[in-house]
Coordinates of C-alpha atoms in Angstrom, one line a residue:
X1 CA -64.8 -44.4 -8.6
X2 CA -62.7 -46.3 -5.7
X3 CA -60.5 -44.7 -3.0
X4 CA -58.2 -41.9 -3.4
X5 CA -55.5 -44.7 -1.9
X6 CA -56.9 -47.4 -4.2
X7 CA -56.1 -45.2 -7.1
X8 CA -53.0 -44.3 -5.6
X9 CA -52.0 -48.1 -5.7
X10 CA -53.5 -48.9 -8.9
X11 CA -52.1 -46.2 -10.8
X12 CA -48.6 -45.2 -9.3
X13 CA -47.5 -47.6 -6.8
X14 CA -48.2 -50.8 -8.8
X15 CA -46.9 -50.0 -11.8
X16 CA -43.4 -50.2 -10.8
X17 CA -44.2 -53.6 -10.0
X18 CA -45.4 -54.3 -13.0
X19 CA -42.4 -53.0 -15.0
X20 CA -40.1 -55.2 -12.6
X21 CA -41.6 -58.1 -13.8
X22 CA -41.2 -56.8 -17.8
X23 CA -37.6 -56.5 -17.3
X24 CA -37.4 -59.5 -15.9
X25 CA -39.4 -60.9 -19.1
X26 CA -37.4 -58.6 -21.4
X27 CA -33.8 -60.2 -19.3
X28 CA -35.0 -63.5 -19.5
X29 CA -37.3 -64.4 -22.6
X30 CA -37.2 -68.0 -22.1
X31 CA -38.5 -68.3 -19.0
X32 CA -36.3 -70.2 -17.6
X33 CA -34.5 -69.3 -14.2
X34 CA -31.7 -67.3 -13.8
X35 CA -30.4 -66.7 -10.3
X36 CA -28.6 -63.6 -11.8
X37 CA -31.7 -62.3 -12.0
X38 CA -32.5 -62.4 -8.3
X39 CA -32.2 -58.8 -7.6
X40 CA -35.1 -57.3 -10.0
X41 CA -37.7 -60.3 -8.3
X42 CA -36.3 -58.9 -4.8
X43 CA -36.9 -55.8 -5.8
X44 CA -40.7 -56.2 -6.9
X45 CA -41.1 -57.6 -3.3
X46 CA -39.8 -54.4 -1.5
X47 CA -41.9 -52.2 -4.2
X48 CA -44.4 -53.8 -3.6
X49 CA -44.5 -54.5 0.1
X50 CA -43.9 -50.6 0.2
X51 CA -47.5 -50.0 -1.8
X52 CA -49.3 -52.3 0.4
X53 CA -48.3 -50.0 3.3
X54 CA -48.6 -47.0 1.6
X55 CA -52.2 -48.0 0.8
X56 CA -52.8 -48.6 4.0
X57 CA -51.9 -45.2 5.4
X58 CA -53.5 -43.5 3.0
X59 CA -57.1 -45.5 3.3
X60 CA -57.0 -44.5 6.9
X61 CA -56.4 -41.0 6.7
X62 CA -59.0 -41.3 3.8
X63 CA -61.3 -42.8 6.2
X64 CA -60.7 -40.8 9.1
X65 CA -61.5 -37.5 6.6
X66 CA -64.9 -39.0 5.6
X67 CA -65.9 -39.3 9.3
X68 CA -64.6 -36.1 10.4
X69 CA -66.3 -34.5 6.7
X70 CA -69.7 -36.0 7.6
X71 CA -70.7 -36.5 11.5
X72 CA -71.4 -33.6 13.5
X73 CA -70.2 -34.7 16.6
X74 CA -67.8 -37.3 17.6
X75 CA -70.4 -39.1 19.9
X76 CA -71.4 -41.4 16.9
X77 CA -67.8 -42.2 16.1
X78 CA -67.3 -46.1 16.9
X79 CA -66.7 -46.8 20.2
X80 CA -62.7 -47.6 19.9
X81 CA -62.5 -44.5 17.9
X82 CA -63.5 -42.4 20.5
X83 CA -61.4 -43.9 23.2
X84 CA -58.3 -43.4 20.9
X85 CA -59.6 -39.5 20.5
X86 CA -59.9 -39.2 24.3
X87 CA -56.5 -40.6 25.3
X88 CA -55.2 -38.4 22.5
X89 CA -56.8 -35.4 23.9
X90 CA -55.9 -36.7 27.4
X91 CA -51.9 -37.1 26.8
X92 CA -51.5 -33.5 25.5
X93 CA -48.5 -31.6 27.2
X94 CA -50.8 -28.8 27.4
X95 CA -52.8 -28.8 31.0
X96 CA -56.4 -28.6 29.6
X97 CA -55.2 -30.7 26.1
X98 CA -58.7 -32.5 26.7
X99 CA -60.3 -29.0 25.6
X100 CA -59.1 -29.6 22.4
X101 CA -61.8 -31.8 21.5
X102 CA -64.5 -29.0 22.1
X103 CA -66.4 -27.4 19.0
X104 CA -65.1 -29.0 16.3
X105 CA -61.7 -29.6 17.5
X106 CA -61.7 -33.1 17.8
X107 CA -61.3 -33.4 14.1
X108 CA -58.3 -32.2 14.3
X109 CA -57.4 -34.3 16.8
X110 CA -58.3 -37.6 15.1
X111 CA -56.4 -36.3 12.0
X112 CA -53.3 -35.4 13.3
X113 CA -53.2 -38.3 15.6
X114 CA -54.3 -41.4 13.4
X115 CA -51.8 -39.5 10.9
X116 CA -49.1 -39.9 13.5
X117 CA -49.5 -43.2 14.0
X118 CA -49.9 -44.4 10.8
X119 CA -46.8 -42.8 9.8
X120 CA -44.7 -45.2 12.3
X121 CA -46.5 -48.7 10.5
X122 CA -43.5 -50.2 9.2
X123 CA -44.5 -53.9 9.4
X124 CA -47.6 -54.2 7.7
X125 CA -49.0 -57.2 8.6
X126 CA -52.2 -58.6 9.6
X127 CA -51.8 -57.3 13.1
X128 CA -50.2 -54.4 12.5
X129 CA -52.6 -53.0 9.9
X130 CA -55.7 -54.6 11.6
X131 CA -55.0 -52.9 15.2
X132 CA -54.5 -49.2 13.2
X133 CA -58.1 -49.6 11.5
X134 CA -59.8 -50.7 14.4
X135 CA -57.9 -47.5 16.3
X136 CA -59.0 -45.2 14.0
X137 CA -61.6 -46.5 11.6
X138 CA -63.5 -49.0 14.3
X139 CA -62.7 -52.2 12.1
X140 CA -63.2 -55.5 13.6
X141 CA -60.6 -57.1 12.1
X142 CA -62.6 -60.8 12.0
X143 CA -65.2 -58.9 9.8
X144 CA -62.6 -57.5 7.6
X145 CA -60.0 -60.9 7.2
X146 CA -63.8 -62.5 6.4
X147 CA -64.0 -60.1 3.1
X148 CA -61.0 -61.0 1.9
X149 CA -60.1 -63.5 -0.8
X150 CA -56.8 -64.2 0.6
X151 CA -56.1 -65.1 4.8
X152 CA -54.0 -63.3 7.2
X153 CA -51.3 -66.2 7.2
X154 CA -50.6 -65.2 3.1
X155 CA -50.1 -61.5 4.1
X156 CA -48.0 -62.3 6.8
X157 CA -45.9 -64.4 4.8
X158 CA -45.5 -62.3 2.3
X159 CA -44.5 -59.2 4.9
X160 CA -42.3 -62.0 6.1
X161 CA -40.5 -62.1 3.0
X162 CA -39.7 -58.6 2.8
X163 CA -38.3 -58.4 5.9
X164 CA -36.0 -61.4 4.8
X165 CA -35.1 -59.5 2.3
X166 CA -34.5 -55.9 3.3
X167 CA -32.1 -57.5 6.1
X168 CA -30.5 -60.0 3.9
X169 CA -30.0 -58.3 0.9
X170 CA -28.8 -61.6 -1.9
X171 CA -28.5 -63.3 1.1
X172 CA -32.3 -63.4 1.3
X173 CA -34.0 -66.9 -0.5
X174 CA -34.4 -66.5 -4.0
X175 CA -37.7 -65.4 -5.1
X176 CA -38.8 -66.5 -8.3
X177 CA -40.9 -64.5 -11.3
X178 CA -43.3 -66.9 -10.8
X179 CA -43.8 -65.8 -6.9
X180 CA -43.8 -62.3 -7.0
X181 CA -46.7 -62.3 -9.9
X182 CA -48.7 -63.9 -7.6
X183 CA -48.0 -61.8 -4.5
X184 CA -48.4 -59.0 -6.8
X185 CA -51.9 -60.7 -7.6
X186 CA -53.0 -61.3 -4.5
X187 CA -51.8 -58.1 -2.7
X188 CA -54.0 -56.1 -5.6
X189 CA -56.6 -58.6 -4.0
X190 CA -56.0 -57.3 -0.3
X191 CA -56.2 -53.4 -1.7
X192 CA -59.7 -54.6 -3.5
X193 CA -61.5 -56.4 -1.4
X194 CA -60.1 -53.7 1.9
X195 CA -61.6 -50.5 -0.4
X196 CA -65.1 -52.6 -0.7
X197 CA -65.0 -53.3 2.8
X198 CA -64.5 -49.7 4.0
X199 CA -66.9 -48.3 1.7
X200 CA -69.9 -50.5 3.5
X201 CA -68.3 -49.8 7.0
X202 CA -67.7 -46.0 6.5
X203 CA -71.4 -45.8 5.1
X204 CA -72.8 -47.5 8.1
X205 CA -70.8 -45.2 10.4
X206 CA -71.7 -41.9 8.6
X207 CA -74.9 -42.4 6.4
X208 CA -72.9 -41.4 3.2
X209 CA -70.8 -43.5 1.0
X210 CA -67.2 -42.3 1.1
X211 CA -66.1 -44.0 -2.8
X212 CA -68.1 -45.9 -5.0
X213 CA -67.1 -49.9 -5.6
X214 CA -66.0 -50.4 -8.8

């Protein structure tokens, strides 16, 4: 069984992709283009810009659980990872906020605080998403663009896109059926090939596999 995130995109974030595009085959059965039509293809890039970042957020906190669910300490945590947990601790209000990571309190601390910041990811390119999992998850982000099928130039592009859109409105370039069923394609490609990746890194990191690879 894959990722509670993975199954979270597969099941109910997707989907309303996928129904986009049957309207637009139910609007349009000959296939031939219709700018009139520009508004559900638009749409399927927002929904589905909106999964990709939703998976992302979720596969960290996902991640972050596994760690905190299987290590005993924090001193095997990746390197990065524990920086991020001390400067955490460190810029509590609270005068002795660094005590917070005694016992088992530093859980809590890399929970609420890799929760925070995934919570402000609004751009979700490679950058972006790359920086948050090597924060929190101690990703290189070279090993990770190496698993995918797909480069860091076609996310960004895509992420481009969106942006166009959601501050353009019609004005945005037209985006044809044609092009969002392959974004769609490819960014169930990214979600794949990021839960495979994870599973092998987490497992290295803890000495359990978090999801099985399926």
């Amino acid at each position: 069984m894959p990722s509670k995130a993975r199954r979270l995109f597969r099941d109910k974030l997707l989907p309303d992709v996928t129904n986009l595009l049957a309207a637009h085959r139910t609007l349009n059965p000959t296939g031939r283009g219709r700018r009139s039509l520009g508004y559900i293809t638009r749409s399927g890039v927002l929904m589905l810009c909106a999964a990709w970042e939703v998976y992302i957020e979720e596969i960290i906190k996902e991640g972050v659980e596994h760690l905190t669910n299987e290590l005993d300490t924090p001193h095997t945590l990746p390197n990065r990872v524990k920086g991020k947990l001390a400067q955490a601790a460190k810029k509590d209000q609270h005068e002795f906020g660094v005590l917070n990571l005694s016992g088992d309190g530093w859980e809590l601390v890399l929970k609420t605080h890799s929760a925070e910041l995934c919570e402000r990811l609004n751009t979700p390119k490679f950058g972006q998403v790359t920086e948050l999992l090597h924060d929190w998850l101690g990703v290189d982000s070279e090993a990770l663009e190496n698993s995918w099928r797909h480069d860091r130039a076609h996310l960004n592009e895509f992420v481009t896109l969106r942006g166009e859109i959601a501050h353009r409105g019609a004005d945005a370039q037209y985006v044809r059926v044609s092009t969002l069923r392959a974004y769609k394609e490819a960014i169930d490609q990214f979600v794949v090939d990021t839960d495979r990746f994870l599973c092998g890194h987490l497992q290295n990191i803890s000495g359990v596999r978090p999801w099985r690879n399926t």
